[in-house]
PDB file of C-alpha atoms in Angstrom:
ATOM      1  CA  MET K   1     -47.557  60.065 -95.543  1.00  0.00           C
ATOM      2  CA  SER K   2     -44.096  60.998 -94.437  1.00  0.00           C
ATOM      3  CA  GLU K   3     -41.119  58.721 -94.550  1.00  0.00           C
ATOM      4  CA  GLU K   4     -41.002  58.687 -90.748  1.00  0.00           C
ATOM      5  CA  GLN K   5     -44.609  57.458 -90.539  1.00  0.00           C
ATOM      6  CA  ILE K   6     -43.889  54.772 -93.110  1.00  0.00           C
ATOM      7  CA  MET K   7     -40.895  53.607 -91.071  1.00  0.00           C
ATOM      8  CA  LYS K   8     -43.020  53.456 -87.913  1.00  0.00           C
ATOM      9  CA  LEU K   9     -45.645  51.445 -89.762  1.00  0.00           C
ATOM     10  CA  MET K  10     -42.983  49.092 -91.078  1.00  0.00           C
ATOM     11  CA  GLU K  11     -41.594  48.629 -87.571  1.00  0.00           C
ATOM     12  CA  LYS K  12     -45.074  47.883 -86.246  1.00  0.00           C
ATOM     13  CA  LEU K  13     -45.679  45.405 -89.061  1.00  0.00           C
ATOM     14  CA  ASN K  14     -42.353  43.749 -88.356  1.00  0.00           C
ATOM     15  CA  GLU K  15     -43.213  43.515 -84.656  1.00  0.00           C
ATOM     16  CA  MET K  16     -46.624  42.050 -85.483  1.00  0.00           C
ATOM     17  CA  ASP K  17     -44.988  39.539 -87.815  1.00  0.00           C
ATOM     18  CA  LYS K  18     -42.630  38.404 -85.033  1.00  0.00           C
ATOM     19  CA  ARG K  19     -45.571  38.008 -82.647  1.00  0.00           C
ATOM     20  CA  ASN K  20     -47.451  36.074 -85.298  1.00  0.00           C
ATOM     21  CA  VAL K  21     -44.504  33.686 -85.729  1.00  0.00           C
ATOM     22  CA  LYS K  22     -44.368  33.166 -81.956  1.00  0.00           C
ATOM     23  CA  MET K  23     -48.103  32.464 -81.864  1.00  0.00           C
ATOM     24  CA  GLU K  24     -47.834  29.986 -84.746  1.00  0.00           C
ATOM     25  CA  THR K  25     -45.014  28.189 -82.943  1.00  0.00           C
ATOM     26  CA  LEU K  26     -47.035  28.026 -79.734  1.00  0.00           C
ATOM     27  CA  MET K  27     -50.076  26.767 -81.622  1.00  0.00           C
ATOM     28  CA  GLN K  28     -48.021  24.027 -83.289  1.00  0.00           C
ATOM     29  CA  GLU K  29     -46.619  22.946 -79.921  1.00  0.00           C
ATOM     30  CA  TRP K  30     -50.108  23.006 -78.428  1.00  0.00           C
ATOM     31  CA  SER K  31     -51.480  21.008 -81.332  1.00  0.00           C
ATOM     32  CA  SER K  32     -48.732  18.429 -80.891  1.00  0.00           C
ATOM     33  CA  ASP K  33     -49.480  18.196 -77.159  1.00  0.00           C
ATOM     34  CA  VAL K  34     -53.181  17.743 -77.863  1.00  0.00           C
ATOM     35  CA  LYS K  35     -52.406  14.922 -80.314  1.00  0.00           C
ATOM     36  CA  ASP K  36     -50.242  13.223 -77.687  1.00  0.00           C
ATOM     37  CA  ILE K  37     -52.968  13.570 -75.066  1.00  0.00           C
ATOM     38  CA  ARG K  38     -55.587  12.173 -77.442  1.00  0.00           C
ATOM     39  CA  GLN K  39     -53.373   9.181 -78.221  1.00  0.00           C
ATOM     40  CA  LEU K  40     -52.779   8.602 -74.513  1.00  0.00           C
ATOM     41  CA  LEU K  41     -56.522   8.769 -73.835  1.00  0.00           C
ATOM     42  CA  ARG K  42     -57.167   6.261 -76.640  1.00  0.00           C
ATOM     43  CA  GLU K  43     -54.607   3.903 -75.101  1.00  0.00           C
ATOM     44  CA  TYR K  44     -56.152   4.301 -71.634  1.00  0.00           C
ATOM     45  CA  ASP K  45     -59.626   3.716 -73.048  1.00  0.00           C
ATOM     46  CA  LYS K  46     -58.437   0.558 -74.791  1.00  0.00           C
ATOM     47  CA  ARG K  47     -56.777  -0.677 -71.593  1.00  0.00           C
ATOM     48  CA  ILE K  48     -59.897   0.072 -69.526  1.00  0.00           C
ATOM     49  CA  ASN K  49     -62.047  -1.843 -72.012  1.00  0.00           C
ATOM     50  CA  GLU K  50     -59.647  -4.794 -71.840  1.00  0.00           C
ATOM     51  CA  LEU K  51     -59.731  -4.748 -68.034  1.00  0.00           C
ATOM     52  CA  GLU K  52     -63.529  -4.539 -67.993  1.00  0.00           C
ATOM     53  CA  SER K  53     -63.721  -7.456 -70.411  1.00  0.00           C
ATOM     54  CA  HIS K  54     -61.339  -9.465 -68.234  1.00  0.00           C
ATOM     55  CA  LYS K  55     -63.374  -8.550 -65.147  1.00  0.00           C
ATOM     56  CA  ASP K  56     -66.565  -9.765 -66.836  1.00  0.00           C
ATOM     57  CA  THR K  57     -64.844 -13.037 -67.742  1.00  0.00           C
ATOM     58  CA  VAL K  58     -63.621 -13.548 -64.176  1.00  0.00           C
ATOM     59  CA  ILE K  59     -67.030 -12.722 -62.729  1.00  0.00           C
ATOM     60  CA  GLY K  60     -68.678 -15.054 -65.255  1.00  0.00           C
ATOM     61  CA  ALA K  61     -66.314 -17.893 -64.294  1.00  0.00           C
ATOM     62  CA  LYS K  62     -66.898 -17.183 -60.609  1.00  0.00           C
ATOM     63  CA  ASP K  63     -70.669 -17.356 -61.137  1.00  0.00           C
ATOM     64  CA  VAL K  64     -70.371 -20.684 -62.972  1.00  0.00           C
ATOM     65  CA  ILE K  65     -68.184 -22.158 -60.226  1.00  0.00           C
ATOM     66  CA  THR K  66     -70.624 -20.951 -57.559  1.00  0.00           C
ATOM     67  CA  TRP K  67     -73.573 -22.396 -59.471  1.00  0.00           C
ATOM     68  CA  LEU K  68     -71.770 -25.731 -59.894  1.00  0.00           C
ATOM     69  CA  ALA K  69     -70.920 -25.829 -56.181  1.00  0.00           C
ATOM     70  CA  ILE K  70     -74.544 -25.169 -55.204  1.00  0.00           C
ATOM     71  CA  ALA K  71     -75.798 -27.761 -57.691  1.00  0.00           C
ATOM     72  CA  GLY K  72     -73.243 -30.265 -56.362  1.00  0.00           C
ATOM     73  CA  ILE K  73     -74.318 -29.674 -52.772  1.00  0.00           C
ATOM     74  CA  MET K  74     -77.987 -30.077 -53.720  1.00  0.00           C
ATOM     75  CA  VAL K  75     -77.295 -33.345 -55.583  1.00  0.00           C
ATOM     76  CA  TRP K  76     -75.176 -34.628 -52.704  1.00  0.00           C
ATOM     77  CA  GLU K  77     -77.949 -33.834 -50.196  1.00  0.00           C
ATOM     78  CA  VAL K  78     -80.556 -35.598 -52.361  1.00  0.00           C
ATOM     79  CA  LEU K  79     -78.340 -38.659 -52.761  1.00  0.00           C
ATOM     80  CA  ALA K  80     -77.422 -38.683 -49.067  1.00  0.00           C
ATOM     81  CA  LYS K  81     -81.090 -39.026 -47.991  1.00  0.00           C
TER      82      LYS K  81
END
């Protein structure tokens, strides 16, 4: 192999090394973004679960109040007769 060919190979290797460094940097940035997105999704999921739990509590209280109102009306009608 001639010295010129070796130099060309070295240049190509150097170029590939630079590209590799760029790719590693991009992958690290991407990985960081993915971690942030996962954390955000976990927070949203937690918030949604809290809201659903609160909704169930409100609906449960509403059902109890409705049941008590109906029972009160029925008792009142029985006592009124």
